[in-house]
PDB file of C-alpha atoms in Angstrom:
ATOM      1  CA  MET A1086     -44.268  56.297   2.186  1.00 45.00           C
ATOM      2  CA  LEU A1087     -43.295  56.794  -1.439  1.00 49.00           C
ATOM      3  CA  GLY A1088     -39.570  57.227  -1.996  1.00 54.00           C
ATOM      4  CA  ILE A1089     -38.482  56.038   1.469  1.00 62.00           C
ATOM      5  CA  ASN A1090     -36.630  52.740   1.707  1.00 73.00           C
ATOM      6  CA  PRO A1091     -37.090  50.323   4.639  1.00 72.00           C
ATOM      7  CA  SER A1092     -33.884  51.466   6.326  1.00 82.00           C
ATOM      8  CA  GLN A1093     -35.039  55.087   6.253  1.00 87.00           C
ATOM      9  CA  MET A1094     -38.462  54.098   7.546  1.00 87.00           C
ATOM     10  CA  LYS A1095     -36.891  52.193  10.426  1.00 89.00           C
ATOM     11  CA  ARG A1096     -34.731  55.163  11.371  1.00 91.00           C
ATOM     12  CA  ARG A1097     -37.725  57.474  11.326  1.00 93.00           C
ATOM     13  CA  LEU A1098     -39.739  55.066  13.444  1.00 92.00           C
ATOM     14  CA  ALA A1099     -36.836  54.667  15.873  1.00 92.00           C
ATOM     15  CA  HIS A1100     -36.541  58.440  16.213  1.00 93.00           C
ATOM     16  CA  ALA A1101     -40.282  58.886  16.732  1.00 94.00           C
ATOM     17  CA  GLN A1102     -40.473  56.123  19.325  1.00 94.00           C
ATOM     18  CA  ASP A1103     -37.482  57.517  21.148  1.00 93.00           C
ATOM     19  CA  ALA A1104     -38.854  61.051  21.190  1.00 95.00           C
ATOM     20  CA  THR A1105     -42.137  59.839  22.686  1.00 96.00           C
ATOM     21  CA  GLY A1106     -40.489  57.515  25.225  1.00 96.00           C
ATOM     22  CA  ILE A1107     -41.772  54.329  23.595  1.00 96.00           C
ATOM     23  CA  ASN A1108     -38.310  52.795  23.175  1.00 95.00           C
ATOM     24  CA  ARG A1109     -37.531  53.183  26.879  1.00 95.00           C
ATOM     25  CA  ALA A1110     -40.986  51.919  27.839  1.00 96.00           C
ATOM     26  CA  LEU A1111     -40.522  48.812  25.685  1.00 95.00           C
ATOM     27  CA  LEU A1112     -37.082  48.195  27.211  1.00 95.00           C
ATOM     28  CA  HIS A1113     -38.699  48.319  30.662  1.00 95.00           C
ATOM     29  CA  LEU A1114     -41.567  46.019  29.658  1.00 96.00           C
ATOM     30  CA  GLN A1115     -39.098  43.580  28.098  1.00 96.00           C
ATOM     31  CA  ARG A1116     -37.250  43.378  31.396  1.00 95.00           C
ATOM     32  CA  LEU A1117     -40.463  42.775  33.316  1.00 96.00           C
ATOM     33  CA  ALA A1118     -41.605  40.087  30.875  1.00 96.00           C
ATOM     34  CA  PHE A1119     -38.401  38.115  30.284  1.00 96.00           C
ATOM     35  CA  PHE A1120     -35.875  38.680  33.073  1.00 97.00           C
ATOM     36  CA  PRO A1121     -33.436  37.015  33.439  1.00 98.00           C
ATOM     37  CA  PHE A1122     -32.332  37.185  29.836  1.00 98.00           C
ATOM     38  CA  VAL A1123     -29.419  38.015  27.564  1.00 98.00           C
ATOM     39  CA  ARG A1124     -29.466  39.896  24.300  1.00 98.00           C
ATOM     40  CA  ALA A1125     -26.893  39.388  21.568  1.00 98.00           C
ATOM     41  CA  VAL A1126     -25.981  42.240  19.225  1.00 98.00           C
ATOM     42  CA  LYS A1127     -23.705  41.872  16.225  1.00 98.00           C
ATOM     43  CA  TYR A1128     -21.536  44.472  14.515  1.00 98.00           C
ATOM     44  CA  HIS A1129     -19.207  44.332  11.517  1.00 96.00           C
ATOM     45  CA  ALA A1130     -16.659  47.072  10.789  1.00 94.00           C
ATOM     46  CA  ALA A1131     -15.393  49.569  13.391  1.00 96.00           C
ATOM     47  CA  SER A1132     -14.073  52.657  11.654  1.00 94.00           C
ATOM     48  CA  PRO A1133     -11.953  54.987  13.825  1.00 95.00           C
ATOM     49  CA  SER A1134     -14.201  57.857  12.738  1.00 95.00           C
ATOM     50  CA  HIS A1135     -17.163  56.301  14.564  1.00 96.00           C
ATOM     51  CA  MET A1136     -15.496  55.324  17.838  1.00 98.00           C
ATOM     52  CA  SER A1137     -16.838  58.273  19.820  1.00 98.00           C
ATOM     53  CA  ASN A1138     -20.342  57.201  18.805  1.00 98.00           C
ATOM     54  CA  PHE A1139     -19.540  53.572  19.613  1.00 98.00           C
ATOM     55  CA  GLU A1140     -18.365  54.606  23.068  1.00 98.00           C
ATOM     56  CA  ARG A1141     -21.738  56.268  23.676  1.00 98.00           C
ATOM     57  CA  GLN A1142     -23.373  52.974  22.743  1.00 98.00           C
ATOM     58  CA  VAL A1143     -21.147  50.997  25.100  1.00 98.00           C
ATOM     59  CA  ALA A1144     -21.723  53.473  27.938  1.00 98.00           C
ATOM     60  CA  PHE A1145     -25.458  52.868  27.459  1.00 98.00           C
ATOM     61  CA  TYR A1146     -24.841  49.119  27.584  1.00 98.00           C
ATOM     62  CA  ALA A1147     -22.906  49.471  30.823  1.00 98.00           C
ATOM     63  CA  GLU A1148     -25.819  51.348  32.406  1.00 97.00           C
ATOM     64  CA  ASN A1149     -28.434  48.794  31.404  1.00 97.00           C
ATOM     65  CA  PHE A1150     -26.729  45.415  30.951  1.00 98.00           C
ATOM     66  CA  VAL A1151     -23.917  43.248  32.267  1.00 98.00           C
ATOM     67  CA  SER A1152     -21.211  41.677  30.138  1.00 98.00           C
ATOM     68  CA  VAL A1153     -21.654  38.072  29.051  1.00 98.00           C
ATOM     69  CA  ASP A1154     -18.841  35.663  28.200  1.00 98.00           C
ATOM     70  CA  LEU A1155     -19.286  31.993  27.319  1.00 98.00           C
ATOM     71  CA  PRO A1156     -19.376  30.682  30.930  1.00 98.00           C
ATOM     72  CA  ALA A1157     -21.990  33.308  31.843  1.00 98.00           C
ATOM     73  CA  LEU A1158     -24.107  32.313  28.844  1.00 98.00           C
ATOM     74  CA  LEU A1159     -23.953  28.655  29.836  1.00 98.00           C
ATOM     75  CA  ASP A1160     -24.849  29.598  33.416  1.00 98.00           C
ATOM     76  CA  LEU A1161     -27.936  31.441  32.191  1.00 98.00           C
ATOM     77  CA  HIS A1162     -28.902  28.386  30.187  1.00 98.00           C
ATOM     78  CA  ARG A1163     -28.817  26.374  33.431  1.00 97.00           C
ATOM     79  CA  GLY A1164     -30.917  28.999  35.208  1.00 97.00           C
ATOM     80  CA  ILE A1165     -28.047  30.660  37.064  1.00 98.00           C
ATOM     81  CA  TRP A1166     -28.136  34.457  36.850  1.00 98.00           C
ATOM     82  CA  PRO A1167     -26.870  36.352  39.924  1.00 97.00           C
ATOM     83  CA  HIS A1168     -27.079  39.805  38.335  1.00 97.00           C
ATOM     84  CA  PRO A1169     -29.680  42.559  38.837  1.00 97.00           C
ATOM     85  CA  LYS A1170     -29.530  43.500  35.142  1.00 97.00           C
ATOM     86  CA  PRO A1171     -29.994  41.503  31.931  1.00 98.00           C
ATOM     87  CA  GLY A1172     -26.906  40.509  29.977  1.00 98.00           C
ATOM     88  CA  LEU A1173     -25.541  41.658  26.648  1.00 98.00           C
ATOM     89  CA  ILE A1174     -23.322  39.818  24.177  1.00 98.00           C
ATOM     90  CA  VAL A1175     -21.439  42.259  21.927  1.00 98.00           C
ATOM     91  CA  ALA A1176     -20.175  40.436  18.848  1.00 98.00           C
ATOM     92  CA  PHE A1177     -18.308  41.314  15.661  1.00 98.00           C
ATOM     93  CA  ASP A1178     -18.899  39.263  12.524  1.00 97.00           C
ATOM     94  CA  ASP A1179     -16.577  38.660   9.591  1.00 97.00           C
ATOM     95  CA  GLY A1180     -13.095  38.615  11.170  1.00 97.00           C
ATOM     96  CA  LEU A1181     -12.196  42.203  10.339  1.00 97.00           C
ATOM     97  CA  ARG A1182      -9.171  43.818  11.935  1.00 96.00           C
ATOM     98  CA  GLU A1183     -10.896  47.147  12.692  1.00 96.00           C
ATOM     99  CA  PRO A1184     -12.862  45.939  15.740  1.00 97.00           C
ATOM    100  CA  TYR A1185      -9.668  44.544  17.283  1.00 97.00           C
ATOM    101  CA  ASP A1186      -7.796  47.800  16.765  1.00 96.00           C
ATOM    102  CA  ASN A1187     -10.572  50.264  17.568  1.00 97.00           C
ATOM    103  CA  ALA A1188     -13.585  48.774  19.352  1.00 98.00           C
ATOM    104  CA  LEU A1189     -11.956  46.248  21.672  1.00 98.00           C
ATOM    105  CA  PRO A1190     -10.207  48.849  23.875  1.00 98.00           C
ATOM    106  CA  ILE A1191     -13.529  50.638  24.394  1.00 98.00           C
ATOM    107  CA  LEU A1192     -15.326  47.450  25.352  1.00 98.00           C
ATOM    108  CA  GLU A1193     -12.523  46.596  27.779  1.00 98.00           C
ATOM    109  CA  LYS A1194     -12.715  50.093  29.279  1.00 98.00           C
ATOM    110  CA  TYR A1195     -16.348  49.428  30.222  1.00 98.00           C
ATOM    111  CA  GLY A1196     -15.750  45.838  31.325  1.00 98.00           C
ATOM    112  CA  PHE A1197     -17.432  44.091  28.394  1.00 98.00           C
ATOM    113  CA  ALA A1198     -16.348  40.840  26.816  1.00 98.00           C
ATOM    114  CA  ALA A1199     -16.324  40.855  23.020  1.00 98.00           C
ATOM    115  CA  TRP A1200     -17.250  37.936  20.780  1.00 98.00           C
ATOM    116  CA  PHE A1201     -15.476  37.614  17.414  1.00 98.00           C
ATOM    117  CA  PHE A1202     -16.959  35.362  14.715  1.00 98.00           C
ATOM    118  CA  VAL A1203     -14.348  34.694  12.028  1.00 98.00           C
ATOM    119  CA  PRO A1204     -14.464  33.141   8.539  1.00 98.00           C
ATOM    120  CA  VAL A1205     -11.395  30.925   8.486  1.00 98.00           C
ATOM    121  CA  ALA A1206     -10.399  31.326   4.837  1.00 98.00           C
ATOM    122  CA  PHE A1207     -10.540  35.122   5.142  1.00 98.00           C
ATOM    123  CA  ILE A1208      -8.097  34.981   8.056  1.00 98.00           C
ATOM    124  CA  ASP A1209      -5.823  32.719   6.014  1.00 97.00           C
ATOM    125  CA  ALA A1210      -5.864  34.979   2.940  1.00 97.00           C
ATOM    126  CA  VAL A1211      -2.634  36.888   2.367  1.00 96.00           C
ATOM    127  CA  PRO A1212      -3.006  40.660   2.925  1.00 94.00           C
ATOM    128  CA  ALA A1213      -2.771  41.517  -0.769  1.00 93.00           C
ATOM    129  CA  GLU A1214      -5.818  39.306  -1.458  1.00 95.00           C
ATOM    130  CA  GLN A1215      -7.993  40.255   1.512  1.00 95.00           C
ATOM    131  CA  ARG A1216      -9.884  43.143  -0.054  1.00 93.00           C
ATOM    132  CA  GLY A1217     -10.650  41.034  -3.091  1.00 94.00           C
ATOM    133  CA  PHE A1218     -11.747  38.176  -0.863  1.00 96.00           C
ATOM    134  CA  ALA A1219     -14.049  40.472   1.092  1.00 95.00           C
ATOM    135  CA  ALA A1220     -15.579  41.903  -2.066  1.00 94.00           C
ATOM    136  CA  SER A1221     -16.227  38.487  -3.601  1.00 96.00           C
ATOM    137  CA  HIS A1222     -17.576  36.874  -0.408  1.00 96.00           C
ATOM    138  CA  ASP A1223     -19.970  39.592   0.747  1.00 95.00           C
ATOM    139  CA  ILE A1224     -17.863  40.607   3.723  1.00 95.00           C
ATOM    140  CA  PHE A1225     -18.525  44.049   5.167  1.00 86.00           C
ATOM    141  CA  MET A1226     -15.792  46.241   3.665  1.00 82.00           C
ATOM    142  CA  PRO A1227     -14.065  48.592   6.130  1.00 78.00           C
ATOM    143  CA  ASP A1228     -13.207  52.189   5.344  1.00 71.00           C
ATOM    144  CA  ALA A1229     -10.534  52.806   2.735  1.00 59.00           C
ATOM    145  CA  SER A1230      -7.000  52.533   4.063  1.00 64.00           C
ATOM    146  CA  ASP A1231      -3.471  52.288   2.750  1.00 64.00           C
ATOM    147  CA  ASP A1232      -3.092  48.995   4.635  1.00 75.00           C
ATOM    148  CA  TRP A1233      -4.188  45.982   2.604  1.00 84.00           C
ATOM    149  CA  ARG A1234      -4.446  43.774   5.708  1.00 92.00           C
ATOM    150  CA  ILE A1235      -8.076  44.174   6.716  1.00 95.00           C
ATOM    151  CA  ALA A1236      -8.532  40.749   8.334  1.00 97.00           C
ATOM    152  CA  LEU A1237      -7.457  39.642  11.774  1.00 97.00           C
ATOM    153  CA  SER A1238      -4.317  37.530  12.040  1.00 97.00           C
ATOM    154  CA  TRP A1239      -4.211  34.290  14.010  1.00 98.00           C
ATOM    155  CA  ASP A1240      -1.855  35.961  16.487  1.00 98.00           C
ATOM    156  CA  GLU A1241      -4.457  38.676  17.065  1.00 98.00           C
ATOM    157  CA  ILE A1242      -7.172  36.073  17.495  1.00 98.00           C
ATOM    158  CA  ARG A1243      -5.045  34.280  20.098  1.00 98.00           C
ATOM    159  CA  ASP A1244      -4.498  37.633  21.826  1.00 98.00           C
ATOM    160  CA  ILE A1245      -8.272  38.243  21.859  1.00 98.00           C
ATOM    161  CA  GLU A1246      -8.728  34.954  23.703  1.00 98.00           C
ATOM    162  CA  LYS A1247      -5.878  35.673  26.135  1.00 98.00           C
ATOM    163  CA  ARG A1248      -7.609  38.929  27.046  1.00 98.00           C
ATOM    164  CA  GLY A1249     -10.753  37.039  28.079  1.00 97.00           C
ATOM    165  CA  HIS A1250     -12.875  37.454  24.976  1.00 98.00           C
ATOM    166  CA  VAL A1251     -14.647  34.804  22.895  1.00 98.00           C
ATOM    167  CA  VAL A1252     -13.851  33.562  19.388  1.00 98.00           C
ATOM    168  CA  GLY A1253     -16.210  31.495  17.254  1.00 98.00           C
ATOM    169  CA  CYS A1254     -16.429  30.094  13.734  1.00 98.00           C
ATOM    170  CA  HIS A1255     -18.273  32.036  11.027  1.00 98.00           C
ATOM    171  CA  THR A1256     -17.862  29.348   8.326  1.00 98.00           C
ATOM    172  CA  SER A1257     -14.788  28.994   6.155  1.00 98.00           C
ATOM    173  CA  SER A1258     -15.498  31.462   3.341  1.00 98.00           C
ATOM    174  CA  HIS A1259     -18.462  33.491   4.686  1.00 98.00           C
ATOM    175  CA  HIS A1260     -20.832  31.205   2.793  1.00 97.00           C
ATOM    176  CA  ARG A1261     -24.579  31.429   3.291  1.00 97.00           C
ATOM    177  CA  LEU A1262     -25.684  27.928   4.269  1.00 98.00           C
ATOM    178  CA  VAL A1263     -28.597  27.615   1.868  1.00 97.00           C
ATOM    179  CA  ALA A1264     -30.281  24.261   1.281  1.00 96.00           C
ATOM    180  CA  SER A1265     -29.096  24.181  -2.348  1.00 96.00           C
ATOM    181  CA  SER A1266     -25.439  24.084  -1.257  1.00 96.00           C
ATOM    182  CA  ARG A1267     -23.646  20.888  -2.150  1.00 97.00           C
ATOM    183  CA  PRO A1268     -23.249  18.551   0.867  1.00 97.00           C
ATOM    184  CA  GLU A1269     -19.465  18.603   0.554  1.00 98.00           C
ATOM    185  CA  LEU A1270     -19.489  22.425   0.538  1.00 98.00           C
ATOM    186  CA  LEU A1271     -21.625  22.592   3.685  1.00 98.00           C
ATOM    187  CA  ARG A1272     -19.260  20.145   5.377  1.00 98.00           C
ATOM    188  CA  HIS A1273     -16.271  22.250   4.367  1.00 98.00           C
ATOM    189  CA  GLU A1274     -17.873  25.461   5.665  1.00 98.00           C
ATOM    190  CA  ILE A1275     -19.007  23.991   8.993  1.00 98.00           C
ATOM    191  CA  VAL A1276     -16.985  20.922   9.929  1.00 98.00           C
ATOM    192  CA  ASP A1277     -13.660  21.560   8.183  1.00 98.00           C
ATOM    193  CA  ALA A1278     -13.666  25.215   9.292  1.00 98.00           C
ATOM    194  CA  LYS A1279     -13.997  24.086  12.904  1.00 98.00           C
ATOM    195  CA  ALA A1280     -11.071  21.705  12.498  1.00 98.00           C
ATOM    196  CA  VAL A1281      -8.881  24.433  10.997  1.00 98.00           C
ATOM    197  CA  MET A1282      -9.688  26.852  13.825  1.00 98.00           C
ATOM    198  CA  GLU A1283      -8.955  24.222  16.437  1.00 98.00           C
ATOM    199  CA  GLU A1284      -5.616  23.416  14.806  1.00 98.00           C
ATOM    200  CA  ARG A1285      -4.659  27.104  14.671  1.00 97.00           C
ATOM    201  CA  LEU A1286      -5.787  27.896  18.225  1.00 98.00           C
ATOM    202  CA  GLY A1287      -4.892  24.640  19.945  1.00 97.00           C
ATOM    203  CA  HIS A1288      -8.242  24.055  21.646  1.00 97.00           C
ATOM    204  CA  GLU A1289     -11.859  23.144  20.951  1.00 97.00           C
ATOM    205  CA  VAL A1290     -13.993  25.742  19.176  1.00 98.00           C
ATOM    206  CA  SER A1291     -17.532  25.421  20.487  1.00 98.00           C
ATOM    207  CA  VAL A1292     -19.251  28.540  19.095  1.00 98.00           C
ATOM    208  CA  PHE A1293     -20.661  28.936  15.585  1.00 98.00           C
ATOM    209  CA  CYS A1294     -22.376  31.856  13.863  1.00 98.00           C
ATOM    210  CA  TRP A1295     -24.563  31.555  10.755  1.00 98.00           C
ATOM    211  CA  VAL A1296     -23.885  33.909   7.833  1.00 98.00           C
ATOM    212  CA  GLY A1297     -26.655  36.306   6.804  1.00 95.00           C
ATOM    213  CA  GLY A1298     -30.120  36.663   8.232  1.00 92.00           C
ATOM    214  CA  GLU A1299     -32.340  36.146   5.210  1.00 95.00           C
ATOM    215  CA  GLU A1300     -34.703  33.215   5.660  1.00 96.00           C
ATOM    216  CA  PRO A1301     -33.234  31.114   2.788  1.00 96.00           C
ATOM    217  CA  THR A1302     -29.788  31.284   4.422  1.00 96.00           C
ATOM    218  CA  PHE A1303     -30.970  28.791   7.064  1.00 98.00           C
ATOM    219  CA  SER A1304     -31.281  25.119   6.193  1.00 98.00           C
ATOM    220  CA  ALA A1305     -31.973  21.844   7.963  1.00 98.00           C
ATOM    221  CA  GLU A1306     -28.915  20.307   6.303  1.00 97.00           C
ATOM    222  CA  ALA A1307     -26.595  22.923   7.779  1.00 98.00           C
ATOM    223  CA  ALA A1308     -28.252  22.729  11.198  1.00 98.00           C
ATOM    224  CA  LEU A1309     -27.651  18.987  11.303  1.00 98.00           C
ATOM    225  CA  LEU A1310     -23.965  19.427  10.457  1.00 98.00           C
ATOM    226  CA  ILE A1311     -23.581  22.107  13.143  1.00 98.00           C
ATOM    227  CA  ARG A1312     -24.901  19.650  15.723  1.00 98.00           C
ATOM    228  CA  GLU A1313     -22.841  16.748  14.403  1.00 97.00           C
ATOM    229  CA  ALA A1314     -19.660  18.854  14.337  1.00 98.00           C
ATOM    230  CA  GLY A1315     -19.939  19.298  18.109  1.00 97.00           C
ATOM    231  CA  TYR A1316     -20.631  23.016  18.387  1.00 98.00           C
ATOM    232  CA  ARG A1317     -22.304  23.798  21.718  1.00 98.00           C
ATOM    233  CA  VAL A1318     -23.563  27.262  20.816  1.00 98.00           C
ATOM    234  CA  SER A1319     -24.844  28.682  17.527  1.00 98.00           C
ATOM    235  CA  PHE A1320     -26.030  32.217  16.756  1.00 98.00           C
ATOM    236  CA  MET A1321     -28.657  33.208  14.211  1.00 97.00           C
ATOM    237  CA  ASN A1322     -29.913  36.682  13.310  1.00 95.00           C
ATOM    238  CA  ASN A1323     -33.652  36.653  14.021  1.00 95.00           C
ATOM    239  CA  ASN A1324     -34.145  39.119  16.899  1.00 96.00           C
ATOM    240  CA  PHE A1325     -35.069  37.595  20.231  1.00 97.00           C
ATOM    241  CA  VAL A1326     -33.859  37.390  23.797  1.00 98.00           C
ATOM    242  CA  ILE A1327     -31.859  34.437  25.131  1.00 98.00           C
ATOM    243  CA  ARG A1328     -33.485  32.852  28.193  1.00 98.00           C
ATOM    244  CA  PRO A1329     -32.797  29.963  30.602  1.00 98.00           C
ATOM    245  CA  GLY A1330     -33.343  26.558  29.029  1.00 97.00           C
ATOM    246  CA  CYS A1331     -33.368  27.836  25.445  1.00 96.00           C
ATOM    247  CA  ASN A1332     -31.865  25.859  22.573  1.00 98.00           C
ATOM    248  CA  LEU A1333     -28.195  26.850  22.565  1.00 98.00           C
ATOM    249  CA  LEU A1334     -27.975  26.061  18.858  1.00 98.00           C
ATOM    250  CA  GLN A1335     -30.724  28.552  18.022  1.00 98.00           C
ATOM    251  CA  LEU A1336     -29.641  31.711  19.818  1.00 98.00           C
ATOM    252  CA  GLN A1337     -30.933  34.857  18.164  1.00 98.00           C
ATOM    253  CA  SER A1338     -29.135  38.168  17.688  1.00 98.00           C
ATOM    254  CA  THR A1339     -29.873  41.676  16.471  1.00 97.00           C
ATOM    255  CA  ASN A1340     -27.791  43.708  14.045  1.00 96.00           C
ATOM    256  CA  LEU A1341     -26.204  47.007  15.099  1.00 97.00           C
ATOM    257  CA  GLU A1342     -23.399  49.112  13.630  1.00 97.00           C
ATOM    258  CA  VAL A1343     -20.958  51.515  15.257  1.00 97.00           C
ATOM    259  CA  ASP A1344     -22.451  54.553  13.497  1.00 97.00           C
ATOM    260  CA  TYR A1345     -26.049  53.950  14.658  1.00 97.00           C
ATOM    261  CA  PRO A1346     -27.491  56.870  16.638  1.00 97.00           C
ATOM    262  CA  MET A1347     -28.692  56.130  20.152  1.00 97.00           C
ATOM    263  CA  ASP A1348     -32.385  56.282  19.252  1.00 97.00           C
ATOM    264  CA  LEU A1349     -31.830  53.492  16.719  1.00 97.00           C
ATOM    265  CA  VAL A1350     -29.787  51.461  19.237  1.00 98.00           C
ATOM    266  CA  ARG A1351     -32.599  51.672  21.803  1.00 97.00           C
ATOM    267  CA  PHE A1352     -35.120  50.775  19.098  1.00 96.00           C
ATOM    268  CA  GLN A1353     -33.131  47.704  18.029  1.00 97.00           C
ATOM    269  CA  LEU A1354     -32.878  46.514  21.648  1.00 97.00           C
ATOM    270  CA  SER A1355     -36.452  47.353  22.655  1.00 96.00           C
ATOM    271  CA  GLY A1356     -38.094  44.148  21.458  1.00 95.00           C
ATOM    272  CA  PHE A1357     -40.094  45.865  18.718  1.00 95.00           C
ATOM    273  CA  LEU A1358     -38.233  43.898  16.041  1.00 93.00           C
ATOM    274  CA  ASP A1359     -38.783  40.688  18.002  1.00 95.00           C
ATOM    275  CA  ALA A1360     -42.510  41.033  17.467  1.00 94.00           C
ATOM    276  CA  MET A1361     -42.183  42.064  13.833  1.00 93.00           C
ATOM    277  CA  THR A1362     -39.982  39.087  12.925  1.00 95.00           C
ATOM    278  CA  THR A1363     -41.892  36.430  14.913  1.00 97.00           C
ATOM    279  CA  PRO A1364     -43.336  34.542  11.898  1.00 97.00           C
ATOM    280  CA  LYS A1365     -39.956  34.297  10.181  1.00 97.00           C
ATOM    281  CA  ARG A1366     -38.178  33.333  13.409  1.00 97.00           C
ATOM    282  CA  ARG A1367     -40.676  30.558  14.114  1.00 97.00           C
ATOM    283  CA  ARG A1368     -40.248  29.129  10.630  1.00 97.00           C
ATOM    284  CA  VAL A1369     -36.447  29.173  10.955  1.00 97.00           C
ATOM    285  CA  VAL A1370     -36.550  27.593  14.412  1.00 97.00           C
ATOM    286  CA  LYS A1371     -38.843  24.827  13.150  1.00 97.00           C
ATOM    287  CA  LEU A1372     -36.637  24.214  10.114  1.00 97.00           C
ATOM    288  CA  THR A1373     -33.379  24.014  12.063  1.00 96.00           C
ATOM    289  CA  GLY A1374     -34.665  22.432  15.285  1.00 90.00           C
TER     290      GLY A1374
END
């Protein structure tokens, strides 16, 4: 429709499908077709002004899914799933402080593990430089605040782990791992970033998350380095369920944000986007396999 951008079209479609019951029907069919399975959803910022809406989202998750931490994900991969519901991974990209302050207590209230994917150099940036870093590295900017420290600290990341949540690497500088990247840059973003995280946290870091979801942001060169670096799990952003026996280095996720209305949340989780993005996902999987 003339004058309507893709985001507006998606919201209208989500609303129409929700009003007619299609979203709920697709969620039911997805369960029949794929159970047992896990879905991964990824957020960015978590403004205090949207936490009541986020709590509605999490309450919906608690009704329809079970929480998934790293051991549960690895169990599913081995075919072990003792739950009557599918699982849900709730992740936050980019290493922002807002989700720690605002979203984490809500997830804990409903018994959900959170996954935090952090760009190492952003965490290391001094507070006075963090907004500039975010702006120049395409990091989702949180709401305006008087506090310049918008990134997590390493102490907060260690606290996240102590509370039973999961932390993974999201490159060093939030770099999209395109094939044209210099080999030494890819190694810095994937291998060196892992080493820095492990030195800061004092243990192995086995989870990686690609930056961006555009098809050119995936490359065979980066995929090879992710494997060689020793990551056990790697998340992409190409909309599909996670099932027993799947390739742990090609796990797919779906984007959500804390301000999304519930009809759009159900639409994003329904599997509709899985079908729409199948050609792209297959090309990415072949390229990075």
